[in-house]
CSV table of C-alpha atoms in Angstrom, one decimal:
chain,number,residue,atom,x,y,z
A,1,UNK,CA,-59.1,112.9,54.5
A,2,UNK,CA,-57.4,114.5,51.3
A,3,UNK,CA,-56.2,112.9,48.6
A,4,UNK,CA,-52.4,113.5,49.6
A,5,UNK,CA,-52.8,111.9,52.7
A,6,UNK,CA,-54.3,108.5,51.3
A,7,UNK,CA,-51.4,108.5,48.5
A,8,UNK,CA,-48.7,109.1,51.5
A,9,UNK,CA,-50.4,106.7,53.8
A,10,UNK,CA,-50.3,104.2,51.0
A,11,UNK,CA,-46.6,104.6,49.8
A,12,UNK,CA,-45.8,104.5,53.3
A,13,UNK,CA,-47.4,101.1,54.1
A,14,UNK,CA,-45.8,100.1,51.1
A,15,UNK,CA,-42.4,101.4,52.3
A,16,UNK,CA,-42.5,99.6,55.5
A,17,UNK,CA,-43.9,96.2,53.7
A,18,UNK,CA,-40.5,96.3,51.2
A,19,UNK,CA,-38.3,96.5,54.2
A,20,UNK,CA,-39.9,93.8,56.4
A,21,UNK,CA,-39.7,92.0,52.9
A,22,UNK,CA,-35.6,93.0,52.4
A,23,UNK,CA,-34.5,92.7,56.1
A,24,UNK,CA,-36.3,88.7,56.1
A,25,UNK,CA,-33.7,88.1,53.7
A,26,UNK,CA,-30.9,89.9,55.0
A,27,UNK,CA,-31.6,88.0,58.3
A,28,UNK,CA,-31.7,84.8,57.0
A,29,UNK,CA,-28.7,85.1,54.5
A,30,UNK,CA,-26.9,86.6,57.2
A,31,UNK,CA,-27.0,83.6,59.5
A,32,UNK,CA,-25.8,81.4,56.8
A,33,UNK,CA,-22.9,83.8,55.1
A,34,UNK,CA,-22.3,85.9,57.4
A,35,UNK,CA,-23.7,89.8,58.7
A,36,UNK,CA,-20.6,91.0,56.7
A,37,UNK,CA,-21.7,89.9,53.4
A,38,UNK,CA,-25.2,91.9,54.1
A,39,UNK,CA,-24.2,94.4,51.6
A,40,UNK,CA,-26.7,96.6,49.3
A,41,UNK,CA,-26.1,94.8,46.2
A,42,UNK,CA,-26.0,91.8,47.8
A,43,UNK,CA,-29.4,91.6,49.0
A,44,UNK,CA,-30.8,93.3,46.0
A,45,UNK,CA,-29.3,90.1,44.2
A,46,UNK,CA,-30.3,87.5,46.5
A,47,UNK,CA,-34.1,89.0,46.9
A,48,UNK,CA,-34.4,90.1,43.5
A,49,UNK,CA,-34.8,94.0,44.4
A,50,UNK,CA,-33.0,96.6,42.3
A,51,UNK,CA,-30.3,98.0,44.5
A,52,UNK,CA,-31.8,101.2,44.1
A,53,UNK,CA,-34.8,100.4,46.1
A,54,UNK,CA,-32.6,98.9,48.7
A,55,UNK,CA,-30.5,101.9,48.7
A,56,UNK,CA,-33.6,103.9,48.9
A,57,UNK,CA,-34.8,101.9,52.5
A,58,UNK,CA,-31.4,101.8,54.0
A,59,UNK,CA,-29.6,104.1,52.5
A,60,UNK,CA,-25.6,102.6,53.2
A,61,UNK,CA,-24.6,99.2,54.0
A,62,UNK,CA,-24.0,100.1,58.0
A,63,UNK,CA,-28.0,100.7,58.4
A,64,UNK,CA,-28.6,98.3,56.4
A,65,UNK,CA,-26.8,95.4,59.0
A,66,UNK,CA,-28.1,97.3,62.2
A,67,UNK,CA,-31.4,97.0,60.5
A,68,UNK,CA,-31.0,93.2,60.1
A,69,UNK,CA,-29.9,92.6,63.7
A,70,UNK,CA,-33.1,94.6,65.2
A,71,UNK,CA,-35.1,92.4,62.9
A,72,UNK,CA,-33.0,89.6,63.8
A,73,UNK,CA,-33.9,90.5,67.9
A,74,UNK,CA,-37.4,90.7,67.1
A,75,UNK,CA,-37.4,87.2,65.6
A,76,UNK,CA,-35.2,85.6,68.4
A,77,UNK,CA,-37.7,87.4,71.0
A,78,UNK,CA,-41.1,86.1,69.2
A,79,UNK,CA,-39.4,82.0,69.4
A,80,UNK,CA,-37.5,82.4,72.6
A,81,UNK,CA,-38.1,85.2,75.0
A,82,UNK,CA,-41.7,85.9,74.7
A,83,UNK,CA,-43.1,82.2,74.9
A,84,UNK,CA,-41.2,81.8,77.7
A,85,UNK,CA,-42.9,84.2,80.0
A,86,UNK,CA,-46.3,81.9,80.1
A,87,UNK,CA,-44.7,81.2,82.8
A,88,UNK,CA,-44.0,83.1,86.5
A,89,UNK,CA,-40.3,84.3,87.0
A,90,UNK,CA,-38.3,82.1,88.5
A,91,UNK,CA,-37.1,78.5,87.7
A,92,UNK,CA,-40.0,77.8,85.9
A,93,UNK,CA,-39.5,80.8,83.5
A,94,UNK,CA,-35.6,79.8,83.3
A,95,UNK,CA,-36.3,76.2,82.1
A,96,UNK,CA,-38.6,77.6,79.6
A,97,UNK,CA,-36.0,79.8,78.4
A,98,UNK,CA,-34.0,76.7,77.7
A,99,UNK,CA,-36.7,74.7,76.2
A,100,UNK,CA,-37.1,77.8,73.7
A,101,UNK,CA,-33.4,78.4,72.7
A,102,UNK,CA,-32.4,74.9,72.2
A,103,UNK,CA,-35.6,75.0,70.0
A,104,UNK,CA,-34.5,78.3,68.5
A,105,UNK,CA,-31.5,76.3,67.0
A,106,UNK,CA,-33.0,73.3,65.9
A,107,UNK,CA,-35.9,75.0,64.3
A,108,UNK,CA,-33.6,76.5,62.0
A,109,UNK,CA,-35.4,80.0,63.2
A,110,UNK,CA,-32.3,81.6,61.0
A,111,UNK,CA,-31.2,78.8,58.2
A,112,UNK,CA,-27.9,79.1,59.6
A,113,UNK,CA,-28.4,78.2,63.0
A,114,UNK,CA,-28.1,81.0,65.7
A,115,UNK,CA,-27.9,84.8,63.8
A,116,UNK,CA,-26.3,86.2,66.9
A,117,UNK,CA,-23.9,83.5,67.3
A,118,UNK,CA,-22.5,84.0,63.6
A,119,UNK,CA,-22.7,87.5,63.3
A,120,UNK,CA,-20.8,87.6,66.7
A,121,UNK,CA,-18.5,85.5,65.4
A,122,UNK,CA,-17.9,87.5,61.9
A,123,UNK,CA,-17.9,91.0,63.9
A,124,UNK,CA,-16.1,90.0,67.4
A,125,UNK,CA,-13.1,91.9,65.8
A,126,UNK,CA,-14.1,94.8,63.3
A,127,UNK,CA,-15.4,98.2,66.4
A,128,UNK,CA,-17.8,100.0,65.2
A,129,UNK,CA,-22.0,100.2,65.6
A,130,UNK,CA,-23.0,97.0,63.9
A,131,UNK,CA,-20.5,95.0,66.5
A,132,UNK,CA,-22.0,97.1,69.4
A,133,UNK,CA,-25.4,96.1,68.4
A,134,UNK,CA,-24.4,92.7,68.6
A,135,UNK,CA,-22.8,92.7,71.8
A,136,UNK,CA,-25.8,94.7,73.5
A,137,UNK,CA,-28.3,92.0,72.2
A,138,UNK,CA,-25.9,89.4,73.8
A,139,UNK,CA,-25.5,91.3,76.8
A,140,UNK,CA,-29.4,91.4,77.0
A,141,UNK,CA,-30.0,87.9,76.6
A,142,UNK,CA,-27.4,86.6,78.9
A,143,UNK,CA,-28.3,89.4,81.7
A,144,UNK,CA,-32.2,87.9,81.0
A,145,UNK,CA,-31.1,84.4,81.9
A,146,UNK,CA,-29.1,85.8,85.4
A,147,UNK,CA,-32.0,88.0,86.3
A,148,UNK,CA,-34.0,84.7,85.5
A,149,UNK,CA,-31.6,82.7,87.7
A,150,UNK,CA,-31.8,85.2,90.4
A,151,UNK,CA,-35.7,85.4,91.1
A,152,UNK,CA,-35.2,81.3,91.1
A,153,UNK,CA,-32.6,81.5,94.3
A,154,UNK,CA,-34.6,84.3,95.5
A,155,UNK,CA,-37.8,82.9,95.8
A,156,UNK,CA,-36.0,79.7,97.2
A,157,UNK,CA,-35.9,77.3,94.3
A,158,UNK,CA,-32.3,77.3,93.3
A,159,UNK,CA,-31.2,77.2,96.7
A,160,UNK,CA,-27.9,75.9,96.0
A,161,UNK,CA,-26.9,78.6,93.5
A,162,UNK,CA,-24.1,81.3,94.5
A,163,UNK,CA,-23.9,83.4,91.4
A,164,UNK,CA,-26.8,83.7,88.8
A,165,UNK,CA,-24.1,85.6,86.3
A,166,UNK,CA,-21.6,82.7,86.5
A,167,UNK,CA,-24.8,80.3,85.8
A,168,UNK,CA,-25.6,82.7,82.9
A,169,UNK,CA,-22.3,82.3,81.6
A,170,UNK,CA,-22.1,78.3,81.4
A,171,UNK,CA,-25.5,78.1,79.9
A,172,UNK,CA,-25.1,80.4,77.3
A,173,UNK,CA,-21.6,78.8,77.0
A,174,UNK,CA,-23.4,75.8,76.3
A,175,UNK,CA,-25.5,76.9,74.2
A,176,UNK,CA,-23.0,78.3,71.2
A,177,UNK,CA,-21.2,74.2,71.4
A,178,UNK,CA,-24.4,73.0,71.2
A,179,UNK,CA,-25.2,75.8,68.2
A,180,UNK,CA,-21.6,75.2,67.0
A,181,UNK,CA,-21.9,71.5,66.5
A,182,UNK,CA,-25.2,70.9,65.4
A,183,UNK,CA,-24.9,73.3,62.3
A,184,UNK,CA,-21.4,72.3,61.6
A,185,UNK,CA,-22.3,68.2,61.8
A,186,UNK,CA,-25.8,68.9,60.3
A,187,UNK,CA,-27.3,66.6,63.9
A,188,UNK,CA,-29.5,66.9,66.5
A,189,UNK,CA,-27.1,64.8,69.2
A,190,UNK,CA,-26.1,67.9,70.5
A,191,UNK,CA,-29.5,69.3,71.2
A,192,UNK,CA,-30.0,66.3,73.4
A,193,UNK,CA,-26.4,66.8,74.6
A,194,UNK,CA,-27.2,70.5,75.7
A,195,UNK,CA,-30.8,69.5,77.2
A,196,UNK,CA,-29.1,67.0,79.4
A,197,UNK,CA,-26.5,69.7,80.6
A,198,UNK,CA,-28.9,72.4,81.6
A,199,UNK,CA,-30.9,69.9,83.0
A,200,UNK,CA,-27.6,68.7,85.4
A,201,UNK,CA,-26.6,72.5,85.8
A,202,UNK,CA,-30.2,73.4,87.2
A,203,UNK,CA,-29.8,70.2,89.6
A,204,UNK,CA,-26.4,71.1,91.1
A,205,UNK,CA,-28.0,74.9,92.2
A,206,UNK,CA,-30.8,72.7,94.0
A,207,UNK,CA,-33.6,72.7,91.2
A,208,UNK,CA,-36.7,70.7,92.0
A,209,UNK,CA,-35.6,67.7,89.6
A,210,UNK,CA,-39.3,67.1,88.8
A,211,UNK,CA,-39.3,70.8,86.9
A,212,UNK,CA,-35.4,70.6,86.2
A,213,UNK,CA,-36.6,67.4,84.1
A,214,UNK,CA,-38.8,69.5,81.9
A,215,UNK,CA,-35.6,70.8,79.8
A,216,UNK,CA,-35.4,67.3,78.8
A,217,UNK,CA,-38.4,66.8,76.3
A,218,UNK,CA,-39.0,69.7,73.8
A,219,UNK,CA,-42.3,72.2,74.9
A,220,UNK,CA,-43.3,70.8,77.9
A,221,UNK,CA,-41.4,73.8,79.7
A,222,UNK,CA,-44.5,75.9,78.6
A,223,UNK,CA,-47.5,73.5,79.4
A,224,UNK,CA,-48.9,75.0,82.7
């Protein structure tokens, strides 16, 4: 391998190492002041980078906020989505789903509670790519929990259910009060509230209470 090669490879390794490094930042600030404060000099502040370096990875504030919500994905997907699918699809995968994103919040996966829920919240009316980026990652989550839902009544163990989308509405509806309140009031009663309410949604679509129960204490949605 030539010489040139080694020094690209190199600078390019280092490259993608100072962006993971800036974007863990933006993330996390992000969640706690908001996606619209993710500005270039902002994070070059805030993780002691010269903004010229940040410039340099991102090039304009835009990129640099759709950046931090595909990092911001990527994180929510390695504490919620991907655990969950230990187990089969179906109700057993949907409870874990639960499990995993009341955990998400409590966690503190983002210091600020749920990234999508306050960028969402800070974007909801400003069009343009960084909100559409944030809606599609909604979308995708809450279409994840209905196609959840659905294998469940399919397969005969939410016999009772009618309408998986209308289930995946209420229990991400849930989810953003329980979010909401236990930032907000800095306590985990509503993370108990919300475990109870999923567990009592599952029930009324005809949920097996024995595995409807397993919402109720933290992990044991994932234990085979």
């Amino acid at each position: 391998m030539q010489e040139s090669s080694v020094t690209a490879d190199g600078r390019r390794l280092r490259g993608d190492a100072s962006r993971r490094s800036v974007l863990a930042v933006a993330v996390d600030l992000a969640s706690v002041e908001g996606l619209d404060q993710v500005s270039i000099g902002r994070i070059a502040s805030v993780s002691l980078t010269s903004k010229s370096s940040v410039a340099t990875l991102f090039g304009t504030k835009e990129r640099l906020q759709l950046a931090a919500v595909a990092a911001a994905r990527e994180r929510f997907l390695d504490h919620v989505v991907d655990p969950a699918r230990v187990q089969p699809r179906g109700i057993r995968r949907l409870v874990a789903l639960l499990d995993r994103s009341v955990a998400y919040s409590q966690d503190r996966v983002f210091p600020g509670g749920c990234f999508f829920s306050a960028a969402a919240a800070d974007f909801h009316s400003k069009p343009g790519k960084v909100r559409d980026a944030i809606a599609a990652q909604l979308a995708d989550w809450v279409g994840y929990l209905a196609v959840s839902a659905r294998y469940a009544h399919e397969q005969g163990e939410l016999p009772a259910l009618d309408d998986p989308d209308q289930l995946a509405f209420e229990l991400q509806g849930l989810f953003e009060w329980m979010n909401l309140l236990a930032t907000i009031r800095d306590t985990d009663e509503p993370y108990v509230r919300a475990r109870r309410a999923y567990r009592d949604r599952l029930l009324a679509a005809g949920a097996d209470p024995a595995i409807a129960d397993l919402v109720l204490e933290p992990g044991a949605a994932l234990r085979p």
